[in-house]
PDB file of C-alpha atoms in Angstrom:
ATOM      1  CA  UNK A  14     -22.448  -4.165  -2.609  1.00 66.00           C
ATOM      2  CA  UNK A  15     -19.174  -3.155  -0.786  1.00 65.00           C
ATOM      3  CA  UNK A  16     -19.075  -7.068   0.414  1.00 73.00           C
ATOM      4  CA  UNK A  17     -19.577  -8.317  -3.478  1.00 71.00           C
ATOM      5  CA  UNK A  18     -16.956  -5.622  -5.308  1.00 65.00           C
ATOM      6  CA  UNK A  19     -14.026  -6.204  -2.520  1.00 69.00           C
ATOM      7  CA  UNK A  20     -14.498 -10.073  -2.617  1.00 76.00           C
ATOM      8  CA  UNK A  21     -14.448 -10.300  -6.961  1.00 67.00           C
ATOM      9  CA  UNK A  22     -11.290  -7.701  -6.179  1.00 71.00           C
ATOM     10  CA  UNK A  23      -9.662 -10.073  -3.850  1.00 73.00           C
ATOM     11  CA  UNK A  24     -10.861 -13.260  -5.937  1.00 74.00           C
ATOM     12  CA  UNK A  25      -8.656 -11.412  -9.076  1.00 69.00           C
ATOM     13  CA  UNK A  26      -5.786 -11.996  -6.810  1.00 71.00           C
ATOM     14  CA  UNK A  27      -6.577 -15.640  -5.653  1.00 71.00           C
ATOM     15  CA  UNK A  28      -5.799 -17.844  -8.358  1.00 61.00           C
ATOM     16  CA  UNK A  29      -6.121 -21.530  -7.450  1.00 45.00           C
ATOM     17  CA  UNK A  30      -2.990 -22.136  -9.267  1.00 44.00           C
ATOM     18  CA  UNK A  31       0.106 -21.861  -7.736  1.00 43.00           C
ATOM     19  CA  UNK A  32       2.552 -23.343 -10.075  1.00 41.00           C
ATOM     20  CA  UNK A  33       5.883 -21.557 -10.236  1.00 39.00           C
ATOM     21  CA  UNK A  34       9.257 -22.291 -12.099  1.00 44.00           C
ATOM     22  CA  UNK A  35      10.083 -25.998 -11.433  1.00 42.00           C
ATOM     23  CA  UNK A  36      13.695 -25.042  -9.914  1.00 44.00           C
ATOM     24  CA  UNK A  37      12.715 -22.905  -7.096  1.00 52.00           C
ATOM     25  CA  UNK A  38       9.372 -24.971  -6.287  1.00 50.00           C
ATOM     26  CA  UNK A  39      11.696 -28.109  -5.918  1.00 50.00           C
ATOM     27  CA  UNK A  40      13.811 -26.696  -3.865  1.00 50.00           C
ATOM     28  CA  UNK A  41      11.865 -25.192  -1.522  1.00 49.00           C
ATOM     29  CA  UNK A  42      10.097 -28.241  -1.309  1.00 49.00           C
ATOM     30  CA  UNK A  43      12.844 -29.936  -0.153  1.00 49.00           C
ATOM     31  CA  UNK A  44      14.287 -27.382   2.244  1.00 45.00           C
ATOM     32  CA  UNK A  45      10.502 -27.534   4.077  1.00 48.00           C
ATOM     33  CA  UNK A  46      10.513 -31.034   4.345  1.00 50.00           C
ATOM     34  CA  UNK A  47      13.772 -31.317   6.287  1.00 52.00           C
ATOM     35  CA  UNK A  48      12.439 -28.915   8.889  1.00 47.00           C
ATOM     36  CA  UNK A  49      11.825 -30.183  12.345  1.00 49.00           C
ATOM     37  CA  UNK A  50      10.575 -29.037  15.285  1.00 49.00           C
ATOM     38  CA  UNK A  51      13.144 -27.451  17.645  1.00 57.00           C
ATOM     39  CA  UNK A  52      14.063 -24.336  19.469  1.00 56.00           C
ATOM     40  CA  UNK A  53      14.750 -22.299  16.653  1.00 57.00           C
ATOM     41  CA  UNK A  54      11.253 -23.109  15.460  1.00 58.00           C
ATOM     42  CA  UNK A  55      10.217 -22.656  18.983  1.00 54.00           C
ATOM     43  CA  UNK A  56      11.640 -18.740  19.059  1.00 54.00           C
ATOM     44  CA  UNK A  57      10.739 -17.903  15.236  1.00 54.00           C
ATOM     45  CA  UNK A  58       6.800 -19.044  16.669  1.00 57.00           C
ATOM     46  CA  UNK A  59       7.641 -16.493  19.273  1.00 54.00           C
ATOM     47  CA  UNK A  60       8.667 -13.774  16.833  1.00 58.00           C
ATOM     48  CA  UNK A  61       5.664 -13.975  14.682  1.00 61.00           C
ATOM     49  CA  UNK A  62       3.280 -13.054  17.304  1.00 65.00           C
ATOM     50  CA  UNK A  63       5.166 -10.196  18.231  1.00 70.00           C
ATOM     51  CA  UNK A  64       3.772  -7.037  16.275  1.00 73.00           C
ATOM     52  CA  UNK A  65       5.877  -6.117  13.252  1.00 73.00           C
ATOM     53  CA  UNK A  66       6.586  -2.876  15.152  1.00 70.00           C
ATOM     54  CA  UNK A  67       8.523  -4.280  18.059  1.00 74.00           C
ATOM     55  CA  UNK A  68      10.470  -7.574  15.731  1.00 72.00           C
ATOM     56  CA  UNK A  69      11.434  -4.494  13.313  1.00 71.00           C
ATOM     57  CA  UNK A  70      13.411  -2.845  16.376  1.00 75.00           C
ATOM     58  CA  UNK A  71      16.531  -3.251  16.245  1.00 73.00           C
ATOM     59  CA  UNK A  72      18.426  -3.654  20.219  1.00 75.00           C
ATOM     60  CA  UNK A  73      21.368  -1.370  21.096  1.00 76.00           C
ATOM     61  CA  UNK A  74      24.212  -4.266  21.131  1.00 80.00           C
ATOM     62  CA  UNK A  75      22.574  -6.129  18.276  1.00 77.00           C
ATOM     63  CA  UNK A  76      24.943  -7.283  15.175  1.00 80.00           C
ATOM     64  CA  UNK A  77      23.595  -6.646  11.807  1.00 79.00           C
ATOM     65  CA  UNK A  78      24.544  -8.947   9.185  1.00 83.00           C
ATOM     66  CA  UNK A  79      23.974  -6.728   6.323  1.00 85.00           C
ATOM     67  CA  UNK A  80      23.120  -8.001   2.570  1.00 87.00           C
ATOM     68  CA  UNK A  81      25.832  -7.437   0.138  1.00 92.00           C
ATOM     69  CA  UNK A  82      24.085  -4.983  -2.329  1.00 92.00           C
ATOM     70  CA  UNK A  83      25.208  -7.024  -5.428  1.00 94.00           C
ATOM     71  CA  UNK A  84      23.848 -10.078  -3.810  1.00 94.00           C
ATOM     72  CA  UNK A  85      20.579  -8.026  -2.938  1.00 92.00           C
ATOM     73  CA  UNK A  86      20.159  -7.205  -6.607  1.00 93.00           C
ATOM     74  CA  UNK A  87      20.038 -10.667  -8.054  1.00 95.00           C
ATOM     75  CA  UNK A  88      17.523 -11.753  -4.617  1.00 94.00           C
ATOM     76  CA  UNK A  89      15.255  -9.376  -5.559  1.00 92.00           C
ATOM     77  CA  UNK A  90      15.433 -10.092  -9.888  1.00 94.00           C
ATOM     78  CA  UNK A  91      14.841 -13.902  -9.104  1.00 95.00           C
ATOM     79  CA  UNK A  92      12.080 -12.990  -7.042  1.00 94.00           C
ATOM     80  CA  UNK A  93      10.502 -10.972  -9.761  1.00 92.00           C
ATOM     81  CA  UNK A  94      11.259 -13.550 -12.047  1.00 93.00           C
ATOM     82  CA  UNK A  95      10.167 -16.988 -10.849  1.00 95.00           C
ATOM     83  CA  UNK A  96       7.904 -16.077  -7.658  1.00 94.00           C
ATOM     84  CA  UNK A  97       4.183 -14.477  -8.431  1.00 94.00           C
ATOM     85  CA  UNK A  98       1.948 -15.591  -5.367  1.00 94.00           C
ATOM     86  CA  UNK A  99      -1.528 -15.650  -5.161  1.00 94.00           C
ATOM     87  CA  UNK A 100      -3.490 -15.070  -2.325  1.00 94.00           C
ATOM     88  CA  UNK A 101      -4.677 -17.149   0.217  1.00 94.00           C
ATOM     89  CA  UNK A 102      -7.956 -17.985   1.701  1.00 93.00           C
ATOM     90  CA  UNK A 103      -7.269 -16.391   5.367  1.00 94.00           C
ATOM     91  CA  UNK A 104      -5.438 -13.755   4.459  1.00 94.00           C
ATOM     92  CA  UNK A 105      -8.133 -12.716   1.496  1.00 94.00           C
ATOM     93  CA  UNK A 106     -10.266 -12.508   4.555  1.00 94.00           C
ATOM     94  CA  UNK A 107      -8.401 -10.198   6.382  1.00 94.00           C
ATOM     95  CA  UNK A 108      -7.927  -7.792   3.400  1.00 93.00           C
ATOM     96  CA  UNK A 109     -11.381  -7.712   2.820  1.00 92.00           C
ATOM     97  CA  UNK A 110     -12.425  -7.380   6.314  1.00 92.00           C
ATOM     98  CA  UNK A 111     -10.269  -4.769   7.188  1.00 90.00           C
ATOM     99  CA  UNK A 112     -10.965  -2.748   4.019  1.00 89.00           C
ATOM    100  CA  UNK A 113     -15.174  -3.357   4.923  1.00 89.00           C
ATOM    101  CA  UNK A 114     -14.679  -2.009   8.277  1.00 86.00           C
ATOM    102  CA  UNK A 115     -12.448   1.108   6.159  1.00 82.00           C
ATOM    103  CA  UNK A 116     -15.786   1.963   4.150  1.00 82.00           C
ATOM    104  CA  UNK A 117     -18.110   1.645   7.350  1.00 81.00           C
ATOM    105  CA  UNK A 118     -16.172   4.248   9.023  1.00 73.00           C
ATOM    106  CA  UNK A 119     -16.397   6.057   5.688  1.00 64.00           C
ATOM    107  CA  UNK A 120     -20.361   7.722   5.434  1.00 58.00           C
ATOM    108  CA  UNK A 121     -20.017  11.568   4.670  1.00 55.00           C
ATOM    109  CA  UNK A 122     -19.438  13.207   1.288  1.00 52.00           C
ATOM    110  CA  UNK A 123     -16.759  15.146   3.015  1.00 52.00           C
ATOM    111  CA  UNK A 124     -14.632  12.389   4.426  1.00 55.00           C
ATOM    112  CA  UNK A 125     -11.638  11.081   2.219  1.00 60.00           C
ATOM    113  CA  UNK A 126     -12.441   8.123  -0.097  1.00 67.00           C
ATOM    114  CA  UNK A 127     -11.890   5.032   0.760  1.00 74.00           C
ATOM    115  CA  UNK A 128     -12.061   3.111  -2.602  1.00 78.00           C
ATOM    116  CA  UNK A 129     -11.359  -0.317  -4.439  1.00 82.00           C
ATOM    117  CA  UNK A 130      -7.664   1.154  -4.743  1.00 83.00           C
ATOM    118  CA  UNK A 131      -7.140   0.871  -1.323  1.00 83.00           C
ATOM    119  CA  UNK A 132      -7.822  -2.584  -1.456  1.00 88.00           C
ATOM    120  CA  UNK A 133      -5.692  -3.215  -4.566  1.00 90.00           C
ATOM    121  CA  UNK A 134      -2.927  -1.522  -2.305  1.00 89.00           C
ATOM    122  CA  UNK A 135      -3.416  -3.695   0.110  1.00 91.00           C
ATOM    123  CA  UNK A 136      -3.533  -7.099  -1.876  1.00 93.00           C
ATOM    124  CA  UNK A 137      -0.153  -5.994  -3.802  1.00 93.00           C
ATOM    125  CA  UNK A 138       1.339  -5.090  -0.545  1.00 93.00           C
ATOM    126  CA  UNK A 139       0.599  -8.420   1.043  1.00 95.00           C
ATOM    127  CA  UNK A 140       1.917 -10.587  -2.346  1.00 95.00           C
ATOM    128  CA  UNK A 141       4.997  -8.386  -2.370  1.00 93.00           C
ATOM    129  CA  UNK A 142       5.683  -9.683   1.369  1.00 93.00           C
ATOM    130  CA  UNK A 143       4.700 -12.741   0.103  1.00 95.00           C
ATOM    131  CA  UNK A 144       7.504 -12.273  -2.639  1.00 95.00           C
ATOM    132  CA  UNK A 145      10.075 -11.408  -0.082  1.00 92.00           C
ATOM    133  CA  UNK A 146      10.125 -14.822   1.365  1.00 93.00           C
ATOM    134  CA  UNK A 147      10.086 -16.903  -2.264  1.00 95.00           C
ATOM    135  CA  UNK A 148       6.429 -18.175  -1.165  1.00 95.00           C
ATOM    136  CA  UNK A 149       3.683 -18.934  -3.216  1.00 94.00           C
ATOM    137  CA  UNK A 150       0.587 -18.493  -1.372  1.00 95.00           C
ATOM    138  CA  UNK A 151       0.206 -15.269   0.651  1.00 95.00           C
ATOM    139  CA  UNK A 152      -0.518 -16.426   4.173  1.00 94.00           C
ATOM    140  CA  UNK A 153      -2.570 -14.975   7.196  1.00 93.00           C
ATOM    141  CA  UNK A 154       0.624 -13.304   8.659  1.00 91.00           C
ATOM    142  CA  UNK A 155       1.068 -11.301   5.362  1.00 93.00           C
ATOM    143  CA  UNK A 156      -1.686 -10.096   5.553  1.00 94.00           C
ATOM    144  CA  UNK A 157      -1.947  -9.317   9.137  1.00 92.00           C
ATOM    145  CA  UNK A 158       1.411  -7.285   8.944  1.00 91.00           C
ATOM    146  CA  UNK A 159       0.302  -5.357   5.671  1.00 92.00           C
ATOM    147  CA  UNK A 160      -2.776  -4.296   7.558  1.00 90.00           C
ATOM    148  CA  UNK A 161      -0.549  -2.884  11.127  1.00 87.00           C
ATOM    149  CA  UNK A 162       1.667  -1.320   7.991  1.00 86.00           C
ATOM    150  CA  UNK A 163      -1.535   0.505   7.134  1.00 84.00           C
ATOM    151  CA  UNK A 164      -3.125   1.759  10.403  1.00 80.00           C
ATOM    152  CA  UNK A 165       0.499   2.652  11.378  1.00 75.00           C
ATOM    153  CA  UNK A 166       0.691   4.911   8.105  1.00 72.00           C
ATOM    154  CA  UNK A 167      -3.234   6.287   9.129  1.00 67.00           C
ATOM    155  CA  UNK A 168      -2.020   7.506  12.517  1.00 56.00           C
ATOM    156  CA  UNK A 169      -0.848  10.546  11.309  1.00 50.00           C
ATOM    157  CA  UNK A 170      -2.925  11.219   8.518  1.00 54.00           C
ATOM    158  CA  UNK A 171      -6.308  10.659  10.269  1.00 55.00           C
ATOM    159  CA  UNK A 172      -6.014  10.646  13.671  1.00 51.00           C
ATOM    160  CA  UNK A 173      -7.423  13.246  15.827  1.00 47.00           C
ATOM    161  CA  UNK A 174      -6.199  15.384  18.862  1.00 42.00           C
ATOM    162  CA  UNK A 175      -7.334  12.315  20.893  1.00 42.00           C
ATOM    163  CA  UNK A 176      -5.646   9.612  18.661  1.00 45.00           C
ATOM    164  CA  UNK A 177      -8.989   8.233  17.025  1.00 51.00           C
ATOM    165  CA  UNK A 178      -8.965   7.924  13.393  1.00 52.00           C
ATOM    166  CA  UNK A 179     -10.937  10.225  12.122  1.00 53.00           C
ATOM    167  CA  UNK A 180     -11.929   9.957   8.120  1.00 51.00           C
ATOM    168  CA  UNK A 181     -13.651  13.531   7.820  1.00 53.00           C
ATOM    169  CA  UNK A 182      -9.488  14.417   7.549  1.00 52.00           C
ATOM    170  CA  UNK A 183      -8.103  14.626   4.104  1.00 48.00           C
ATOM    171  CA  UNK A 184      -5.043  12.217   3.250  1.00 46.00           C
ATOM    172  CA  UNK A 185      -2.634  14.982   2.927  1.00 44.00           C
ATOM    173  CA  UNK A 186      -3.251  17.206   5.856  1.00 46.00           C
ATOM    174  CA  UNK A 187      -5.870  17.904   8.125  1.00 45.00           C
ATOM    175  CA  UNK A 188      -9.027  19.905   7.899  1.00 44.00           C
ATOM    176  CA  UNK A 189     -10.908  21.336   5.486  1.00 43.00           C
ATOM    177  CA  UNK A 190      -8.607  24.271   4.747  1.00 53.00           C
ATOM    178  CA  UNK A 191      -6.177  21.280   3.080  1.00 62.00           C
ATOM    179  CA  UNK A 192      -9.319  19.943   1.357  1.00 69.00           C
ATOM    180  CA  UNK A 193     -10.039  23.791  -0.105  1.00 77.00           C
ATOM    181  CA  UNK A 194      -6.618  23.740  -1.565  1.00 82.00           C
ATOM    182  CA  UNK A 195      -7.260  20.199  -3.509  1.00 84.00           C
ATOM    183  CA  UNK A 196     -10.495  21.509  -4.779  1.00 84.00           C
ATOM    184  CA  UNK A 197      -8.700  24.404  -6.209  1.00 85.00           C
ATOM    185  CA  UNK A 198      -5.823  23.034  -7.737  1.00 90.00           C
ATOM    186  CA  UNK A 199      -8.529  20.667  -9.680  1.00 89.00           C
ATOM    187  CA  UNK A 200     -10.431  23.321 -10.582  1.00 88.00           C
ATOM    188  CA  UNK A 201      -7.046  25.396 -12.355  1.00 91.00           C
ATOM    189  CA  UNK A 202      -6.295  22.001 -13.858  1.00 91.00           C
ATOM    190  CA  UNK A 203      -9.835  21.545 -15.124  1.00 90.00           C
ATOM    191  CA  UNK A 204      -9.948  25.102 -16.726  1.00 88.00           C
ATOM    192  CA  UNK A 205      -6.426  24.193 -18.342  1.00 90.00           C
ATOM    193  CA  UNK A 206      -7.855  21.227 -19.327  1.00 88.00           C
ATOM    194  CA  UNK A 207     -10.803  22.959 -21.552  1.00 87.00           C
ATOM    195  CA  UNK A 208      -8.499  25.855 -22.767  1.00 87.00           C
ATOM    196  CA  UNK A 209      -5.732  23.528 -24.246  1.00 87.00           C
ATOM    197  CA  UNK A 210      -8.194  20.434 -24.754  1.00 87.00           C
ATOM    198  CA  UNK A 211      -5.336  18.412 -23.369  1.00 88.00           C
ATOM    199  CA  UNK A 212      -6.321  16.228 -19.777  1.00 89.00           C
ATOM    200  CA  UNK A 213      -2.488  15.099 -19.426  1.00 91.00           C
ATOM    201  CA  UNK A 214      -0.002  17.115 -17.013  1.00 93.00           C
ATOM    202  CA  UNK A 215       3.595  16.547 -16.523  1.00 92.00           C
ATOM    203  CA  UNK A 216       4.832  16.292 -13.437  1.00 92.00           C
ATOM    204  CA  UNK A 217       6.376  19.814 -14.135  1.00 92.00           C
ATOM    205  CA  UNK A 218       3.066  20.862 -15.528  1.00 92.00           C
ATOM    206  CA  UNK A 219       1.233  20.243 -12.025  1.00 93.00           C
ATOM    207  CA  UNK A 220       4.195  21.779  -9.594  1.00 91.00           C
ATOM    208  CA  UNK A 221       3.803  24.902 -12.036  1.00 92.00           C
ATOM    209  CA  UNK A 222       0.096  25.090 -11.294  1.00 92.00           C
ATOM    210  CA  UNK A 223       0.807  25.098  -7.952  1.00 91.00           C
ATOM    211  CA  UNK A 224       3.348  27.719  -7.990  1.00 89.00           C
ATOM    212  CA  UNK A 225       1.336  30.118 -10.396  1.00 89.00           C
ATOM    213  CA  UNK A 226      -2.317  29.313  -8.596  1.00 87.00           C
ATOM    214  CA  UNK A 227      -0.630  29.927  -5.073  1.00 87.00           C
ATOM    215  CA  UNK A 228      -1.904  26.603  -3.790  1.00 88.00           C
ATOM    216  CA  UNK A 229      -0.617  25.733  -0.451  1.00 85.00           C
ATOM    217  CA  UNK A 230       0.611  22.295  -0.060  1.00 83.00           C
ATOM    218  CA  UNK A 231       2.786  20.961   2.463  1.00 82.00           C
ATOM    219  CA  UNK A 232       4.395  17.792   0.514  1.00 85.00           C
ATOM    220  CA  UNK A 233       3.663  18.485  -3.590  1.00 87.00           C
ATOM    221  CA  UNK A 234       4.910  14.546  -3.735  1.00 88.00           C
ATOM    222  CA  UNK A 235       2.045  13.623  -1.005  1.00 85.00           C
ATOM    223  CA  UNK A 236      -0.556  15.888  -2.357  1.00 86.00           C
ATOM    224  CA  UNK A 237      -0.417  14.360  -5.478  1.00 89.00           C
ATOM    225  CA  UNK A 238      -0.474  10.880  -4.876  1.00 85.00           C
ATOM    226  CA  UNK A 239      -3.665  11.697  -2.964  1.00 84.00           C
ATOM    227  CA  UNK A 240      -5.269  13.106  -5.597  1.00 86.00           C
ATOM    228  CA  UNK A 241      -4.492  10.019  -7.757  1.00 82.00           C
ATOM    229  CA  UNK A 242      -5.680   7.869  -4.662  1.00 79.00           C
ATOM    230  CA  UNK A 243      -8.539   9.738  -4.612  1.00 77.00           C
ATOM    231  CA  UNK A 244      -9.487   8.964  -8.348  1.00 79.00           C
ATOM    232  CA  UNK A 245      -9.126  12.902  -9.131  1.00 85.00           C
ATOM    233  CA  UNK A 246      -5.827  12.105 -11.300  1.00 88.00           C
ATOM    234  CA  UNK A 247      -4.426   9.128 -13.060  1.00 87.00           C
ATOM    235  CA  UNK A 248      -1.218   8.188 -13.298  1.00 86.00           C
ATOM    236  CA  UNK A 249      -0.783   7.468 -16.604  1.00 86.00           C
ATOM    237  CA  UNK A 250       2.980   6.891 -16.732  1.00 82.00           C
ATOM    238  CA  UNK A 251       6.672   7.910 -14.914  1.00 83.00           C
ATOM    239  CA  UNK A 252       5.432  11.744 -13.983  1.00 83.00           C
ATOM    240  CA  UNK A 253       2.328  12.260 -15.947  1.00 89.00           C
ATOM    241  CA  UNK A 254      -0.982  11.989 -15.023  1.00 91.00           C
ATOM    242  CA  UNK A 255      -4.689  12.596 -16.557  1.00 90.00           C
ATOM    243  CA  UNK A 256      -7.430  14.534 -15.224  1.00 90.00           C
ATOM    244  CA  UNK A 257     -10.191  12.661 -14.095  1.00 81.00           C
ATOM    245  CA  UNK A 258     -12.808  15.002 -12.163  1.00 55.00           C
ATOM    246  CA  UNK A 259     -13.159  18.579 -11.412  1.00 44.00           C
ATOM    247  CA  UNK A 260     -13.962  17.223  -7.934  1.00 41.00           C
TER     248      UNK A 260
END
């Protein structure tokens, strides 16, 4: 079942076609078939089998040649505008496998969810790299970087004392004391909820719930995009979400 529901997921996002504005498309075209194979080609090989951990390091005596912001502004509004990639054959693979292996390690009712919006997450992760780059077809080395982005962002999350990632550990904090805290705040919201006959909270509406129900969080911001992740909230537009669950 897992298998079927991640691949129609990943099929949403892997649209056989791939036609983009005719400007850019030409262009690029032409700037690809004008490549040839030298050292520079060669070294950017190199690079890309480097993890994205070490090529994002930046050496001591290195010169950055830093992106106007003006310029960086109209990159990013013609991306938006004229590239939307789809995604590829190998890296649809990855995605999915990674995220399969994410709900085998996932088996007790008190471990954090590892849901379909993962996956989403993942698949608009790997097009927006795609986007960066003004491609049109999300390639295996998008998504192999998306998924080291996400085990790096696990490590501290749900790793152990030994460094093993460890799912039974809730995504904002560790233990079940954290976990206690998230039931709670549900449960205020849900009585709210029922009193007021009103599921919708502000974002000033849930940090006052906090504050009044004595709810300790570490990171408010963390705790409730968690929640949301966890399909307890809903984000239903800039700061307000809708209560989905008592939990």
């Amino acid at each position: 079942m897992d298998s079927m529901l991640s691949a129609h997921v990943v099929s949403l996002h892997a649209g056989r076609n791939k036609s983009v504005a005719s400007t850019p498309s030409s262009q690029r075209s032409t700037f690809s078939q004008q490549k040839c194979v030298n050292q520079d080609d060669l070294k950017l090989s190199w690079e890309s089998e480097r993890p994205l951990s070490e090529r994002l390091k930046v050496s001591r005596n290195e010169f950055l040649n830093v992106i106007p912001s003006q310029m960086l502004r109209k990159y990013i509004a013609y991306a938006r505008k004229y590239v939307h990639p789809k995604i590829g054959k190998e890296a649809a693979n990855i995605l999915q496998n990674f995220y399969l292996d994410l709900r085998r390690k996932h088996h007790t009712t008190d471990s954090t969810p590892i849901t379909t919006r993962q996956l989403e997450s993942l698949i608009r992760l790997t097009e927006a790299r795609t986007r960066l780059e003004l491609r049109e077809e999300s390639t295996e080395g998008d998504a192999k970087e998306v998924v080291e982005i996400m085990k790096y962002s696990m490590i501290d999350t749900y790793s152990d004392d030994f460094g093993r990632l460890d799912f039974k550990r809730s995504q904002h904090g560790s233990g079940m004391s954290t976990k206690s805290q998230a039931r709670r705040f549900i449960a205020i919201l849900q009585r709210l909820s029922e009193t007021t006959g009103n599921s919708l909270f502000s974002w000033q509406d849930l940090r006052q719930v906090v504050k009044d129900g004595n709810v300790q969080v570490r990171d408010f911001e963390t705790f409730i995009a968690s929640l949301n992740d966890q399909g307890y909230l809903l984000k239903k537009g800039p700061k307000m979400y809708q209560l989905l669950s008592s939990g």
